Amino acid sequence: MGGDRENGCRGGEQQLKVESARTPKRGKGGRALKVDATRLSESGAALDSSHSVGYSPLLSAFAPDVDIKEETLLWMDGMTQTKKQKLPDLKYMRRHSVRKKDQCAALVVGHYCHDQITLHGGETVYSLGGSVSYITNVFEALGIGSRVASKVGPDFLYCSQITHPPEVIEDQKTTEFFADFTQGEERILKAGSICAPIDSMDIPEMDYELGLAVGIACEILPETLQHMVDVARYVVVDVQALIRTIDPETGLVGLRNLDETPFIDMLEDIHFLKAARNEALYIDIEKVRQKTCLIVTEGKNGSRIYSNDREFRIPAFPAIEVDPTGAGDSFLAGFSAGLYQGLPIEQAVLMGNYFGGLAVAQVGIPHFTASQLESMDETRNGVRIEQFPYYSRTALCSN
């Protein structure tokens, strides 16, 4: 392990460096472009994911060619004509294979960490951790380029296992977590050392098509998230980056209500907010869904999408759970990859469920086989996606 510390991350050529902050870029009217339910399917109450080409021209979830991307764009442009809210400029989807030198598919912001995991049977394993590890792992498997904004200390053990090196802060220690799954259905999570926060100056200077805010230890500041809004077309946020708390005495990780955070006023500037089932208890779903698209993961029960006018339930794929660590991160990566490739939102969530299911079957950072990647389309055929009409609590009480 000592050799890992001396190679890779310590190299001057591999370490990320930021020379200056970029000039903010915003949508018309001074605010970020917004996504709404027009990316959701126009179909009826129960959907079959084996749709015709007329439903989604993307014949492959992983390698659509240029003609298919062009057709997808025209299809999605047509869907926006009758909607109340504007859809972001989706023309970048047909340009992402010919990006300029100062453009990148995805920006992933959050710390790498050292994980100590005690599994249900009592076995303790040590692993590379942090949402950024799992997300870049999926992106690499799908051939999606990304840049990382992350910090570690010189004690970081896993430089040889990553391809997106973090910034090494000499006077800091790498963030570390201790996860215990032996105490019941929910894990007990504690933090040890915590590395310095990530600020806007730490973000590599370029334009991004996706920006993923996936902090694990309160390292993403409000101004950092705002800068992500400025430089990325789509911003996808894991709510744990916004609502986690860490007890300074015990290190115990807790949660606070989203309404109590400085991020509550930024919801309209982000496009997708993802929450696990236990985290959703700290969110006013009815309020949040009016400002952004909320996705709640429910483990073996799949996921739910809450838009301002509709709700979808997306089933999970069968999986034998060995280690649930990183399942939500792999889900978020699969979902974001689906968005990047032009899939409707509910199909992108189904893609996220697929990668989340693959992740729980392995300990630590999962490895995906070629057959698993190639079988994605076939596996999702016939999966039924349920759609529910939206009734506000106010409307229900008045009837």
XYZ file of C-alpha atoms in Angstrom:
399
model
C 0.000 0.000 0.000
C 2.948 2.308 0.614
C 3.879 2.012 -3.069
C 0.472 3.301 -4.055
C 1.046 6.498 -2.147
C 4.343 7.164 -3.878
C 3.073 6.644 -7.418
C 0.274 8.132 -9.483
C -1.314 10.838 -7.334
C 1.971 12.402 -6.301
C 3.065 12.862 -9.921
C 2.988 16.488 -11.036
C 1.624 15.633 -14.493
C -1.316 13.612 -13.152
C -2.398 15.875 -10.320
C -5.275 18.179 -11.237
C -4.399 21.876 -11.226
C -6.705 24.844 -11.608
C -5.142 28.101 -12.772
C -8.115 30.425 -12.584
C -11.848 30.543 -12.052
C -13.885 30.548 -15.236
C -16.398 33.219 -16.183
C -19.880 32.052 -15.207
C -22.197 31.123 -18.065
C -25.918 31.173 -17.446
C -29.131 30.727 -19.355
C -31.401 33.462 -20.620
C -32.587 35.850 -17.961
C -29.564 35.189 -15.753
C -30.572 31.769 -14.449
C -29.734 28.231 -15.373
C -31.670 26.290 -17.951
C -34.279 24.012 -16.433
C -35.430 20.477 -17.158
C -39.024 19.416 -16.648
C -41.258 16.472 -17.400
C -41.124 16.919 -21.165
C -38.284 14.380 -21.035
C -40.806 11.919 -19.595
C -42.744 9.598 -21.861
C -46.045 10.702 -23.363
C -47.458 7.182 -23.049
C -50.350 5.964 -20.902
C -50.684 4.683 -17.367
C -48.538 1.571 -17.785
C -45.531 1.571 -20.077
C -43.636 -1.283 -21.639
C -39.945 -0.461 -21.975
C -39.679 -2.402 -25.238
C -40.990 0.629 -27.130
C -41.028 1.081 -30.880
C -38.588 3.340 -32.647
C -41.298 5.996 -32.662
C -41.141 6.073 -28.879
C -37.390 6.385 -28.578
C -35.137 6.365 -31.637
C -32.171 5.298 -29.510
C -31.851 1.683 -30.572
C -28.895 1.094 -28.268
C -28.507 2.441 -24.762
C -24.746 2.418 -25.082
C -23.519 3.242 -28.575
C -26.051 5.196 -30.651
C -24.665 6.279 -34.002
C -24.879 9.803 -35.395
C -28.045 9.201 -37.444
C -29.881 7.805 -34.436
C -28.820 10.743 -32.277
C -30.104 13.135 -34.945
C -33.437 11.315 -35.013
C -33.624 11.387 -31.230
C -33.065 15.123 -31.210
C -35.871 15.735 -33.708
C -38.198 13.484 -31.695
C -37.433 15.264 -28.437
C -37.712 18.706 -30.043
C -41.195 17.783 -31.201
C -42.203 16.771 -27.692
C -41.416 20.236 -26.344
C -43.767 22.148 -28.621
C -46.947 21.620 -26.571
C -45.444 21.945 -23.079
C -45.670 24.875 -20.707
C -42.057 24.922 -19.560
C -38.925 25.172 -21.662
C -36.613 22.244 -22.133
C -32.840 22.824 -22.138
C -31.121 22.966 -25.491
C -30.722 19.268 -26.222
C -28.738 19.791 -29.429
C -25.562 19.010 -27.512
C -26.562 15.359 -27.648
C -25.701 15.230 -31.334
C -22.476 17.138 -30.780
C -20.973 15.181 -27.933
C -18.923 12.945 -30.222
C -17.193 16.000 -31.748
C -16.633 18.169 -28.672
C -14.226 21.074 -28.666
C -11.013 20.776 -26.707
C -12.436 22.820 -23.825
C -15.532 20.634 -23.486
C -16.041 17.412 -21.542
C -18.955 15.031 -21.184
C -19.128 15.014 -17.389
C -17.823 16.749 -14.303
C -17.912 14.711 -11.080
C -17.421 16.640 -7.830
C -16.832 14.882 -4.518
C -14.104 13.281 -2.428
C -12.442 9.941 -2.820
C -12.222 8.194 0.529
C -10.965 5.174 2.439
C -13.829 2.792 3.297
C -13.850 0.252 6.110
C -16.943 -1.918 5.639
C -18.261 -4.513 8.088
C -20.564 -6.796 6.106
C -23.711 -8.524 7.373
C -21.746 -11.684 8.221
C -19.195 -9.758 10.275
C -16.379 -9.756 7.726
C -14.473 -6.454 7.506
C -13.149 -5.254 4.170
C -11.103 -2.210 3.229
C -11.800 -0.504 -0.055
C -11.511 2.585 -2.193
C -14.649 4.627 -1.561
C -16.418 7.846 -2.379
C -19.233 8.404 -4.864
C -16.754 9.712 -7.411
C -15.067 6.271 -7.483
C -18.238 4.399 -8.379
C -19.497 6.993 -10.846
C -16.304 7.287 -12.878
C -16.142 3.480 -12.867
C -19.493 3.276 -14.698
C -18.606 6.143 -17.036
C -15.384 4.413 -18.018
C -17.241 1.163 -18.717
C -19.557 3.060 -21.069
C -16.842 5.124 -22.713
C -18.054 8.460 -21.320
C -15.269 10.944 -20.674
C -15.220 12.797 -17.365
C -13.175 15.111 -15.172
C -13.033 15.005 -11.393
C -12.810 17.677 -8.709
C -11.692 15.877 -5.555
C -9.192 16.202 -2.740
C -7.193 13.694 -0.692
C -4.255 13.762 1.685
C -0.786 12.312 1.005
C -1.979 9.209 2.898
C -4.316 8.219 0.024
C -3.879 4.488 -0.591
C -5.546 3.834 -3.929
C -3.801 5.960 -6.547
C -3.030 2.883 -8.644
C -6.746 1.987 -8.787
C -8.053 5.230 -10.259
C -7.705 6.943 -13.618
C -8.938 10.369 -12.512
C -6.396 11.603 -9.957
C -7.481 13.979 -7.186
C -5.680 17.014 -5.879
C -3.323 16.048 -3.062
C -3.380 18.472 -0.114
C -0.161 18.024 1.848
C -1.473 19.151 5.239
C -4.718 17.139 5.053
C -5.756 13.532 5.574
C -7.915 11.556 3.180
C -11.600 11.344 4.101
C -12.448 8.010 5.731
C -15.691 6.225 6.556
C -16.624 3.226 8.684
C -19.791 1.419 7.593
C -21.357 -1.252 9.806
C -24.101 -3.443 8.319
C -24.383 -5.841 11.270
C -26.710 -3.737 13.438
C -29.940 -4.068 11.444
C -31.454 -3.205 8.099
C -29.881 0.253 7.948
C -26.131 0.697 8.123
C -24.397 2.658 10.870
C -22.037 5.112 9.228
C -19.263 7.047 10.924
C -16.659 9.409 9.539
C -13.047 9.593 10.620
C -10.762 12.175 9.071
C -12.323 14.604 6.589
C -10.376 16.333 3.832
C -10.674 20.029 2.972
C -13.820 21.183 1.123
C -13.991 21.649 -2.644
C -14.465 25.217 -3.846
C -15.151 26.664 -7.276
C -11.443 27.197 -7.973
C -10.928 23.420 -7.763
C -13.158 22.697 -10.764
C -11.192 22.086 -14.003
C -11.836 24.984 -16.360
C -13.994 23.859 -19.289
C -17.623 23.388 -20.311
C -19.468 20.225 -19.297
C -22.602 18.551 -20.560
C -23.258 16.881 -17.200
C -22.316 18.100 -13.733
C -22.690 15.611 -10.867
C -22.528 16.927 -7.296
C -21.842 13.836 -5.199
C -20.285 14.998 -1.951
C -19.949 12.543 0.919
C -18.649 14.634 3.815
C -20.113 18.137 3.432
C -17.278 19.033 1.046
C -19.433 20.722 -1.607
C -20.064 24.352 -0.700
C -23.058 26.370 -1.971
C -20.756 28.498 -4.116
C -19.235 25.319 -5.576
C -22.651 24.017 -6.576
C -23.483 27.397 -8.077
C -20.318 27.245 -10.164
C -21.352 23.796 -11.402
C -24.655 25.313 -12.510
C -22.683 27.908 -14.456
C -20.424 25.476 -16.335
C -22.660 22.410 -16.915
C -25.734 22.053 -19.122
C -27.335 19.469 -16.825
C -26.717 19.407 -13.071
C -27.478 16.161 -11.221
C -27.262 16.271 -7.424
C -27.189 13.492 -4.839
C -29.095 14.920 -1.876
C -26.609 13.405 0.577
C -24.212 16.112 -0.575
C -26.692 18.684 0.714
C -28.200 17.222 3.889
C -25.543 15.058 5.550
C -24.291 16.018 9.007
C -21.282 14.668 10.879
C -21.132 14.756 14.670
C -17.808 16.394 15.605
C -17.473 14.233 18.735
C -18.529 10.758 17.582
C -18.207 11.048 13.806
C -21.712 9.635 13.450
C -23.265 10.564 10.109
C -26.767 11.983 10.254
C -29.225 13.887 8.073
C -31.024 17.222 8.316
C -34.071 18.606 6.565
C -33.337 20.026 3.148
C -35.344 23.126 4.118
C -32.730 23.872 6.797
C -29.818 24.005 4.355
C -28.511 26.911 2.256
C -29.128 24.743 -0.823
C -32.927 24.947 -0.623
C -33.016 28.136 -2.704
C -30.915 26.520 -5.446
C -33.352 23.754 -6.417
C -34.672 25.611 -9.446
C -31.128 25.870 -10.793
C -30.482 22.126 -10.739
C -32.138 19.636 -13.040
C -32.300 16.343 -11.129
C -32.159 15.576 -7.411
C -31.600 11.965 -6.328
C -32.407 10.683 -2.844
C -32.323 7.273 -1.204
C -35.456 6.080 0.576
C -34.227 7.095 4.046
C -33.033 10.477 2.755
C -36.427 11.214 1.198
C -37.840 11.459 4.744
C -35.943 14.747 5.046
C -37.412 16.211 1.853
C -40.770 17.872 1.294
C -41.523 15.903 -1.861
C -44.567 17.976 -2.803
C -42.540 21.172 -2.589
C -39.377 19.874 -4.227
C -41.104 18.281 -7.227
C -42.428 21.689 -8.251
C -38.874 23.024 -8.526
C -36.868 20.114 -9.907
C -37.204 16.498 -10.962
C -36.855 14.278 -7.887
C -35.785 10.628 -8.130
C -36.087 8.401 -5.048
C -34.318 5.020 -5.023
C -36.037 2.290 -3.021
C -33.634 -0.638 -3.192
C -35.257 -3.884 -4.323
C -38.498 -1.937 -4.932
C -36.897 0.087 -7.707
C -37.126 3.861 -8.056
C -39.733 6.586 -8.298
C -39.683 9.741 -10.390
C -41.538 12.793 -9.104
C -42.018 15.563 -11.645
C -44.259 18.592 -11.305
C -47.191 16.784 -12.923
C -46.486 13.057 -12.966
C -45.059 10.155 -11.004
C -43.386 7.027 -12.364
C -42.391 3.802 -10.648
C -39.399 2.087 -12.247
C -38.862 -1.545 -11.140
C -35.524 -2.894 -9.986
C -33.612 -5.719 -11.631
C -33.134 -9.001 -9.701
C -29.865 -8.990 -7.766
C -28.157 -10.964 -5.018
C -26.982 -8.361 -2.533
C -23.456 -8.825 -1.194
C -22.440 -5.232 -0.443
C -24.912 -2.344 -0.910
C -22.143 0.253 -0.665
C -22.031 2.314 -3.831
C -25.334 1.064 -5.233
C -26.819 4.557 -5.226
C -23.697 5.975 -6.837
C -23.729 3.350 -9.593
C -27.420 4.090 -10.101
C -26.693 7.803 -10.452
C -23.934 7.098 -12.975
C -26.166 4.831 -15.069
C -28.984 7.370 -14.948
C -26.675 10.217 -15.977
C -25.236 8.104 -18.788
C -28.769 7.497 -20.039
C -29.454 11.236 -20.038
C -26.225 11.865 -21.890
C -27.224 9.368 -24.572
C -30.617 10.974 -25.059
C -32.932 8.554 -23.276
C -36.264 9.740 -21.820
C -36.010 10.236 -18.076
C -37.827 7.053 -17.087
C -35.619 4.988 -19.419
C -32.515 6.650 -17.967
C -33.723 5.711 -14.463
C -34.197 2.123 -15.653
C -30.598 2.202 -16.859
C -29.595 3.487 -13.426
C -31.464 0.620 -11.749
C -29.568 -1.818 -13.949
C -26.155 -0.569 -12.809
C -27.290 -0.295 -9.196
C -28.271 -3.967 -9.319
C -24.893 -4.940 -10.740
C -23.095 -2.976 -8.038
C -24.685 -4.669 -5.000
C -23.554 -8.102 -6.178
C -19.884 -7.232 -5.581
C -17.777 -5.904 -2.717
C -16.192 -2.516 -3.342
C -15.893 -0.902 -6.764
C -17.728 -3.257 -9.159
C -16.291 -4.711 -12.337
C -18.627 -4.975 -15.315
C -18.227 -7.725 -17.876
C -18.683 -7.195 -21.595
C -21.710 -9.492 -21.563
C -23.354 -7.442 -18.803
C -22.919 -4.250 -20.811
C -24.031 -5.838 -24.054
C -27.160 -7.369 -22.506
C -28.516 -4.081 -21.161
C -31.012 -3.566 -24.002
C -32.212 -7.163 -23.931
C -32.532 -7.179 -20.137
C -34.744 -4.114 -20.017
C -37.113 -5.361 -22.729
C -40.511 -6.149 -21.300
C -39.946 -4.217 -18.059
C -43.141 -2.399 -17.199
C -42.887 1.212 -16.085
C -45.908 2.434 -14.159
C -47.146 5.988 -14.522
C -49.443 7.636 -11.986
C -51.406 10.876 -12.347
C -50.359 13.644 -10.001
C -52.822 14.886 -7.396
C -51.549 17.564 -5.040
C -52.354 17.248 -1.384
C -54.239 20.548 -1.612
C -56.489 19.213 -4.369
C -57.171 15.998 -2.465
C -58.151 17.886 0.686
C -60.539 20.147 -1.241
C -62.486 17.245 -2.768
